[in-house]
PDB file of C-alpha atoms in Angstrom:
ATOM      1  CA  ASP A   1    -141.411 -61.098  20.603  1.00 80.00           C
ATOM      2  CA  SER A   2    -141.751 -58.529  17.965  1.00 83.00           C
ATOM      3  CA  GLY A   3    -142.472 -61.125  15.291  1.00 92.00           C
ATOM      4  CA  VAL A   4    -139.407 -59.576  13.029  1.00 96.00           C
ATOM      5  CA  THR A   5    -136.788 -61.684  12.259  1.00 96.00           C
ATOM      6  CA  GLN A   6    -133.570 -60.674  11.636  1.00 97.00           C
ATOM      7  CA  THR A   7    -130.444 -63.110  10.321  1.00 97.00           C
ATOM      8  CA  PRO A   8    -127.524 -63.449  11.238  1.00 97.00           C
ATOM      9  CA  LYS A   9    -127.369 -62.134  14.669  1.00 95.00           C
ATOM     10  CA  HIS A  10    -123.586 -61.540  14.437  1.00 96.00           C
ATOM     11  CA  LEU A  11    -121.308 -61.108  11.545  1.00 97.00           C
ATOM     12  CA  ILE A  12    -117.605 -60.789  11.521  1.00 97.00           C
ATOM     13  CA  THR A  13    -116.014 -60.179   8.173  1.00 97.00           C
ATOM     14  CA  ALA A  14    -112.571 -57.943   6.608  1.00 97.00           C
ATOM     15  CA  THR A  15    -112.525 -54.371   5.165  1.00 97.00           C
ATOM     16  CA  GLY A  16    -113.246 -54.282   1.331  1.00 97.00           C
ATOM     17  CA  GLN A  17    -115.765 -57.401   1.556  1.00 98.00           C
ATOM     18  CA  ARG A  18    -119.631 -57.612   0.841  1.00 98.00           C
ATOM     19  CA  VAL A  19    -122.073 -58.775   3.248  1.00 98.00           C
ATOM     20  CA  THR A  20    -126.216 -59.375   3.112  1.00 98.00           C
ATOM     21  CA  LEU A  21    -128.675 -58.576   6.151  1.00 98.00           C
ATOM     22  CA  ARG A  22    -131.970 -60.332   6.195  1.00 98.00           C
ATOM     23  CA  CYS A  23    -135.278 -59.169   7.616  1.00 98.00           C
ATOM     24  CA  SER A  24    -138.498 -61.117   7.668  1.00 98.00           C
ATOM     25  CA  PRO A  25    -141.343 -58.577   8.823  1.00 97.00           C
ATOM     26  CA  ARG A  26    -144.283 -59.325  10.983  1.00 96.00           C
ATOM     27  CA  SER A  27    -146.866 -61.019   9.169  1.00 94.00           C
ATOM     28  CA  GLY A  28    -149.231 -58.761   7.380  1.00 91.00           C
ATOM     29  CA  ASP A  29    -146.825 -55.943   7.608  1.00 95.00           C
ATOM     30  CA  LEU A  30    -146.057 -54.168   4.215  1.00 94.00           C
ATOM     31  CA  SER A  31    -143.599 -51.460   5.359  1.00 94.00           C
ATOM     32  CA  VAL A  32    -139.858 -52.312   5.859  1.00 95.00           C
ATOM     33  CA  TYR A  33    -137.232 -49.968   7.468  1.00 95.00           C
ATOM     34  CA  TRP A  34    -133.546 -50.351   7.991  1.00 96.00           C
ATOM     35  CA  TYR A  35    -131.688 -48.439  10.717  1.00 95.00           C
ATOM     36  CA  GLN A  36    -128.085 -48.119  11.774  1.00 95.00           C
ATOM     37  CA  GLN A  37    -127.080 -48.031  15.432  1.00 92.00           C
ATOM     38  CA  SER A  38    -123.865 -46.985  16.347  1.00 87.00           C
ATOM     39  CA  LEU A  39    -122.618 -45.537  19.791  1.00 76.00           C
ATOM     40  CA  ASP A  40    -121.421 -41.977  18.378  1.00 71.00           C
ATOM     41  CA  GLN A  41    -124.301 -41.656  15.832  1.00 70.00           C
ATOM     42  CA  GLY A  42    -127.417 -42.957  17.709  1.00 81.00           C
ATOM     43  CA  LEU A  43    -130.042 -44.629  15.557  1.00 87.00           C
ATOM     44  CA  GLN A  44    -129.950 -43.658  11.724  1.00 90.00           C
ATOM     45  CA  PHE A  45    -132.461 -43.999   9.547  1.00 90.00           C
ATOM     46  CA  LEU A  46    -131.390 -45.894   6.141  1.00 94.00           C
ATOM     47  CA  ILE A  47    -134.169 -46.706   3.919  1.00 94.00           C
ATOM     48  CA  GLN A  48    -137.941 -47.724   4.019  1.00 93.00           C
ATOM     49  CA  TYR A  49    -140.230 -49.800   1.712  1.00 94.00           C
ATOM     50  CA  TYR A  50    -143.418 -50.370   1.292  1.00 93.00           C
ATOM     51  CA  ASN A  51    -144.849 -53.253  -0.626  1.00 93.00           C
ATOM     52  CA  GLY A  52    -141.888 -53.670  -2.565  1.00 94.00           C
ATOM     53  CA  GLU A  53    -141.490 -49.951  -3.364  1.00 95.00           C
ATOM     54  CA  GLU A  54    -138.505 -47.698  -2.030  1.00 94.00           C
ATOM     55  CA  ARG A  55    -140.716 -45.471   0.015  1.00 90.00           C
ATOM     56  CA  ALA A  56    -138.056 -43.263   1.654  1.00 88.00           C
ATOM     57  CA  LYS A  57    -134.505 -42.820   1.909  1.00 91.00           C
ATOM     58  CA  GLY A  58    -132.192 -41.551   4.625  1.00 89.00           C
ATOM     59  CA  ASN A  59    -128.617 -41.231   5.210  1.00 83.00           C
ATOM     60  CA  ILE A  60    -127.934 -44.318   3.156  1.00 92.00           C
ATOM     61  CA  LEU A  61    -124.521 -44.557   1.375  1.00 94.00           C
ATOM     62  CA  GLU A  62    -124.073 -45.535  -1.932  1.00 95.00           C
ATOM     63  CA  ARG A  63    -121.989 -48.637  -0.911  1.00 96.00           C
ATOM     64  CA  PHE A  64    -125.173 -49.898   0.581  1.00 97.00           C
ATOM     65  CA  SER A  65    -128.304 -50.963  -1.099  1.00 96.00           C
ATOM     66  CA  ALA A  66    -131.971 -52.719  -0.008  1.00 97.00           C
ATOM     67  CA  GLN A  67    -134.688 -54.075  -1.595  1.00 97.00           C
ATOM     68  CA  GLN A  68    -138.051 -55.997  -0.643  1.00 97.00           C
ATOM     69  CA  PHE A  69    -139.224 -59.103  -2.489  1.00 97.00           C
ATOM     70  CA  PRO A  70    -142.482 -60.207  -3.318  1.00 96.00           C
ATOM     71  CA  ASP A  71    -142.908 -62.166  -0.247  1.00 95.00           C
ATOM     72  CA  LEU A  72    -142.113 -58.839   1.582  1.00 96.00           C
ATOM     73  CA  HIS A  73    -138.824 -60.103   3.091  1.00 97.00           C
ATOM     74  CA  SER A  74    -136.113 -57.528   2.694  1.00 98.00           C
ATOM     75  CA  GLU A  75    -132.393 -57.734   2.428  1.00 98.00           C
ATOM     76  CA  LEU A  76    -129.565 -54.674   3.024  1.00 98.00           C
ATOM     77  CA  ASN A  77    -126.466 -55.118   0.981  1.00 98.00           C
ATOM     78  CA  LEU A  78    -123.416 -53.574   2.450  1.00 98.00           C
ATOM     79  CA  SER A  79    -120.151 -53.417   0.171  1.00 97.00           C
ATOM     80  CA  SER A  80    -116.797 -52.302   0.070  1.00 97.00           C
ATOM     81  CA  LEU A  81    -117.074 -52.591   3.942  1.00 97.00           C
ATOM     82  CA  GLU A  82    -115.042 -50.052   6.165  1.00 97.00           C
ATOM     83  CA  LEU A  83    -114.517 -50.071   9.829  1.00 96.00           C
ATOM     84  CA  GLY A  84    -116.780 -47.598  10.469  1.00 94.00           C
ATOM     85  CA  ASP A  85    -119.512 -49.488   9.163  1.00 96.00           C
ATOM     86  CA  SER A  86    -119.450 -51.551  12.045  1.00 96.00           C
ATOM     87  CA  ALA A  87    -122.519 -51.151  14.354  1.00 96.00           C
ATOM     88  CA  LEU A  88    -125.926 -52.832  14.886  1.00 95.00           C
ATOM     89  CA  TYR A  89    -128.483 -52.987  11.819  1.00 97.00           C
ATOM     90  CA  PHE A  90    -132.303 -53.175  12.638  1.00 96.00           C
ATOM     91  CA  CYS A  91    -135.056 -54.067  10.709  1.00 96.00           C
ATOM     92  CA  ALA A  92    -138.338 -52.770  11.585  1.00 95.00           C
ATOM     93  CA  SER A  93    -141.957 -53.346   9.971  1.00 96.00           C
ATOM     94  CA  SER A  94    -145.367 -51.496  10.270  1.00 92.00           C
ATOM     95  CA  ALA A  95    -148.351 -52.522   9.167  1.00 89.00           C
ATOM     96  CA  GLY A  96    -148.628 -49.010   7.227  1.00 80.00           C
ATOM     97  CA  PRO A  97    -148.515 -45.166   7.555  1.00 73.00           C
ATOM     98  CA  SER A  98    -149.012 -43.880  11.335  1.00 72.00           C
ATOM     99  CA  ARG A  99    -148.606 -47.499  12.725  1.00 81.00           C
ATOM    100  CA  PRO A 100    -146.135 -48.115  15.131  1.00 84.00           C
ATOM    101  CA  LEU A 101    -142.545 -49.787  14.194  1.00 89.00           C
ATOM    102  CA  HIS A 102    -142.079 -53.538  15.265  1.00 93.00           C
ATOM    103  CA  PHE A 103    -138.309 -54.069  15.551  1.00 93.00           C
ATOM    104  CA  GLY A 104    -136.108 -57.192  15.187  1.00 94.00           C
ATOM    105  CA  ASN A 105    -133.222 -57.708  17.622  1.00 93.00           C
ATOM    106  CA  GLY A 106    -130.901 -56.504  15.093  1.00 94.00           C
ATOM    107  CA  THR A 107    -127.461 -57.787  13.346  1.00 96.00           C
ATOM    108  CA  ARG A 108    -124.250 -56.788  15.004  1.00 96.00           C
ATOM    109  CA  LEU A 109    -121.892 -56.276  12.290  1.00 97.00           C
ATOM    110  CA  THR A 110    -117.996 -56.070  12.999  1.00 97.00           C
ATOM    111  CA  VAL A 111    -115.800 -55.234  10.208  1.00 97.00           C
ATOM    112  CA  THR A 112    -112.043 -55.707  11.129  1.00 96.00           C
TER     113      THR A 112
ATOM    114  CA  GLY B   1    -135.672 -31.019   8.090  1.00 84.00           C
ATOM    115  CA  ASN B   2    -137.160 -32.930  10.877  1.00 88.00           C
ATOM    116  CA  SER B   3    -135.189 -33.592  14.277  1.00 91.00           C
ATOM    117  CA  VAL B   4    -135.358 -34.756  17.656  1.00 94.00           C
ATOM    118  CA  THR B   5    -133.179 -33.916  20.701  1.00 95.00           C
ATOM    119  CA  GLN B   6    -133.450 -35.595  23.939  1.00 94.00           C
ATOM    120  CA  MET B   7    -131.270 -35.398  26.987  1.00 89.00           C
ATOM    121  CA  GLU B   8    -127.705 -36.869  27.187  1.00 85.00           C
ATOM    122  CA  GLY B   9    -127.316 -39.658  29.389  1.00 86.00           C
ATOM    123  CA  PRO B  10    -126.484 -41.752  31.556  1.00 94.00           C
ATOM    124  CA  VAL B  11    -129.101 -40.888  33.968  1.00 96.00           C
ATOM    125  CA  THR B  12    -128.710 -42.757  37.271  1.00 97.00           C
ATOM    126  CA  LEU B  13    -131.423 -42.909  39.752  1.00 97.00           C
ATOM    127  CA  SER B  14    -132.275 -44.882  42.871  1.00 97.00           C
ATOM    128  CA  GLU B  15    -135.309 -47.039  43.096  1.00 97.00           C
ATOM    129  CA  GLU B  16    -138.497 -45.289  43.460  1.00 96.00           C
ATOM    130  CA  ALA B  17    -137.164 -42.111  42.384  1.00 97.00           C
ATOM    131  CA  PHE B  18    -139.195 -39.813  40.284  1.00 97.00           C
ATOM    132  CA  LEU B  19    -137.987 -39.815  36.406  1.00 97.00           C
ATOM    133  CA  THR B  20    -137.947 -37.202  33.712  1.00 97.00           C
ATOM    134  CA  ILE B  21    -136.389 -37.796  30.240  1.00 97.00           C
ATOM    135  CA  ASN B  22    -136.624 -34.353  28.273  1.00 97.00           C
ATOM    136  CA  CYS B  23    -137.100 -34.682  24.667  1.00 97.00           C
ATOM    137  CA  THR B  24    -137.939 -31.788  22.049  1.00 97.00           C
ATOM    138  CA  TYR B  25    -138.504 -31.967  18.548  1.00 96.00           C
ATOM    139  CA  THR B  26    -138.382 -29.815  15.155  1.00 94.00           C
ATOM    140  CA  ALA B  27    -140.989 -30.713  12.657  1.00 92.00           C
ATOM    141  CA  THR B  28    -143.292 -29.000   9.704  1.00 86.00           C
ATOM    142  CA  GLY B  29    -146.749 -29.915  10.185  1.00 84.00           C
ATOM    143  CA  TYR B  30    -148.127 -32.122  13.098  1.00 86.00           C
ATOM    144  CA  PRO B  31    -145.919 -35.035  13.602  1.00 92.00           C
ATOM    145  CA  SER B  32    -146.941 -38.361  15.850  1.00 92.00           C
ATOM    146  CA  LEU B  33    -144.796 -38.590  18.548  1.00 95.00           C
ATOM    147  CA  PHE B  34    -143.284 -41.747  20.294  1.00 95.00           C
ATOM    148  CA  TRP B  35    -140.810 -43.192  23.141  1.00 97.00           C
ATOM    149  CA  TYR B  36    -139.453 -46.295  22.621  1.00 96.00           C
ATOM    150  CA  VAL B  37    -137.282 -48.562  24.931  1.00 96.00           C
ATOM    151  CA  GLN B  38    -134.192 -50.727  24.269  1.00 93.00           C
ATOM    152  CA  TYR B  39    -133.295 -53.370  26.931  1.00 91.00           C
ATOM    153  CA  PRO B  40    -129.902 -54.922  26.883  1.00 86.00           C
ATOM    154  CA  GLY B  41    -129.303 -57.443  23.723  1.00 82.00           C
ATOM    155  CA  GLU B  42    -132.796 -56.509  22.189  1.00 85.00           C
ATOM    156  CA  GLY B  43    -134.467 -54.350  19.554  1.00 87.00           C
ATOM    157  CA  LEU B  44    -136.420 -51.265  20.109  1.00 91.00           C
ATOM    158  CA  GLN B  45    -139.865 -51.404  21.295  1.00 93.00           C
ATOM    159  CA  LEU B  46    -142.695 -49.105  21.365  1.00 93.00           C
ATOM    160  CA  LEU B  47    -143.446 -47.705  25.032  1.00 96.00           C
ATOM    161  CA  LEU B  48    -145.991 -44.859  24.224  1.00 96.00           C
ATOM    162  CA  LYS B  49    -147.155 -42.461  21.710  1.00 94.00           C
ATOM    163  CA  ALA B  50    -149.159 -39.325  20.946  1.00 95.00           C
ATOM    164  CA  THR B  51    -150.745 -38.403  18.023  1.00 91.00           C
ATOM    165  CA  LYS B  52    -151.723 -35.032  18.113  1.00 91.00           C
ATOM    166  CA  ALA B  53    -151.380 -31.405  20.470  1.00 93.00           C
ATOM    167  CA  ASP B  54    -152.241 -32.202  24.178  1.00 95.00           C
ATOM    168  CA  ASP B  55    -152.692 -35.798  23.938  1.00 96.00           C
ATOM    169  CA  LYS B  56    -150.982 -38.055  26.919  1.00 97.00           C
ATOM    170  CA  GLY B  57    -149.429 -41.437  26.024  1.00 97.00           C
ATOM    171  CA  SER B  58    -149.319 -43.913  28.767  1.00 97.00           C
ATOM    172  CA  ASN B  59    -147.847 -47.203  29.583  1.00 97.00           C
ATOM    173  CA  LYS B  60    -146.172 -49.384  32.302  1.00 95.00           C
ATOM    174  CA  GLY B  61    -146.369 -46.064  34.479  1.00 97.00           C
ATOM    175  CA  PHE B  62    -144.848 -43.983  32.201  1.00 98.00           C
ATOM    176  CA  GLU B  63    -146.435 -40.922  30.688  1.00 98.00           C
ATOM    177  CA  ALA B  64    -145.881 -38.396  28.202  1.00 98.00           C
ATOM    178  CA  THR B  65    -147.566 -35.261  26.939  1.00 98.00           C
ATOM    179  CA  TYR B  66    -147.429 -33.825  23.389  1.00 97.00           C
ATOM    180  CA  ARG B  67    -146.910 -30.110  23.772  1.00 96.00           C
ATOM    181  CA  LYS B  68    -147.084 -28.145  20.847  1.00 94.00           C
ATOM    182  CA  GLU B  69    -146.255 -24.958  22.101  1.00 94.00           C
ATOM    183  CA  THR B  70    -143.046 -25.846  23.645  1.00 96.00           C
ATOM    184  CA  THR B  71    -142.488 -28.653  20.880  1.00 96.00           C
ATOM    185  CA  SER B  72    -141.464 -31.188  23.784  1.00 97.00           C
ATOM    186  CA  PHE B  73    -142.630 -34.802  24.668  1.00 98.00           C
ATOM    187  CA  HIS B  74    -140.759 -35.348  28.166  1.00 98.00           C
ATOM    188  CA  LEU B  75    -140.903 -38.981  29.398  1.00 98.00           C
ATOM    189  CA  GLU B  76    -142.162 -39.201  33.011  1.00 98.00           C
ATOM    190  CA  LYS B  77    -142.378 -41.890  35.701  1.00 98.00           C
ATOM    191  CA  GLY B  78    -143.237 -41.286  39.404  1.00 97.00           C
ATOM    192  CA  SER B  79    -141.735 -44.631  41.024  1.00 96.00           C
ATOM    193  CA  VAL B  80    -138.794 -46.148  38.755  1.00 97.00           C
ATOM    194  CA  GLN B  81    -137.804 -49.676  39.259  1.00 97.00           C
ATOM    195  CA  VAL B  82    -134.416 -51.659  38.538  1.00 96.00           C
ATOM    196  CA  SER B  83    -136.261 -53.264  35.627  1.00 95.00           C
ATOM    197  CA  ASP B  84    -136.706 -50.106  33.970  1.00 97.00           C
ATOM    198  CA  SER B  85    -133.072 -49.772  33.556  1.00 96.00           C
ATOM    199  CA  ALA B  86    -132.726 -49.593  29.410  1.00 96.00           C
ATOM    200  CA  VAL B  87    -132.104 -46.976  26.712  1.00 94.00           C
ATOM    201  CA  TYR B  88    -134.994 -44.668  26.030  1.00 96.00           C
ATOM    202  CA  PHE B  89    -135.577 -43.174  22.546  1.00 95.00           C
ATOM    203  CA  CYS B  90    -137.538 -40.374  21.622  1.00 96.00           C
ATOM    204  CA  ALA B  91    -139.225 -40.332  18.047  1.00 94.00           C
ATOM    205  CA  LEU B  92    -141.215 -38.527  15.336  1.00 92.00           C
ATOM    206  CA  ARG B  93    -143.107 -39.378  12.350  1.00 90.00           C
ATOM    207  CA  GLY B  94    -143.493 -36.860   9.949  1.00 85.00           C
ATOM    208  CA  ARG B  95    -145.753 -36.392   6.849  1.00 81.00           C
ATOM    209  CA  ASP B  96    -143.153 -38.095   4.740  1.00 78.00           C
ATOM    210  CA  ASP B  97    -143.762 -41.375   7.174  1.00 79.00           C
ATOM    211  CA  LYS B  98    -140.043 -41.193   8.122  1.00 82.00           C
ATOM    212  CA  ILE B  99    -139.407 -42.021  11.440  1.00 87.00           C
ATOM    213  CA  ILE B 100    -136.526 -39.871  13.266  1.00 89.00           C
ATOM    214  CA  PHE B 101    -135.386 -41.108  16.391  1.00 91.00           C
ATOM    215  CA  GLY B 102    -133.241 -39.200  18.921  1.00 92.00           C
ATOM    216  CA  LYS B 103    -129.651 -40.482  20.179  1.00 90.00           C
ATOM    217  CA  GLY B 104    -131.375 -42.285  23.299  1.00 93.00           C
ATOM    218  CA  THR B 105    -130.863 -41.648  27.126  1.00 95.00           C
ATOM    219  CA  ARG B 106    -129.361 -44.818  29.060  1.00 94.00           C
ATOM    220  CA  LEU B 107    -131.195 -45.273  32.493  1.00 96.00           C
ATOM    221  CA  HIS B 108    -129.610 -46.854  35.304  1.00 96.00           C
ATOM    222  CA  ILE B 109    -131.450 -47.469  38.486  1.00 97.00           C
ATOM    223  CA  LEU B 110    -129.811 -48.459  41.299  1.00 96.00           C
ATOM    224  CA  PRO B 111    -131.640 -50.763  44.239  1.00 94.00           C
TER     225      PRO B 111
END
């Protein structure tokens, strides 16, 4: 058990809808990372937060947004969903720079 | 920008065979390098890491050496087991603290 909790485990929704994925980092970890894993693109870095502030941005679409709250949990919001957004979304946390990432078990999103 | 390239799978080996999964990287400065493993239905787990040139990371019989001259971090294991079947990801962490992953290599070990 990595200590990182992601909910829900599975999500099925229709095109055009909006969903929110939730992540609780390991106790004491200040950094949260979001990744998208799809078969053809591998593991794509989306965004990183550190202690509530956005720290780095990757290949995140404008339809996607995220935030980290004062209690350090994070939410990833995906809107105007398209079929191509179907993927596994992972959250990871770390204690800080140069410290390893600890991954949650992911949320599998299926857009129909 | 930084990037990681690893050999495409799937890789299929018999139990007790020698394993090599190749990984090369492109980065400015001196990144930290990692191997992560993903078992079915789970998130990624850190397998081993190396933070500077010539460092050797090792864990559970797996090893990888940070080779700056060849910009490589190949994963090796002398004798694989069926339980090693998983997807393996090479990754680097640059100065900007972004962690970039390779596309993953699926490993099948046959009994």
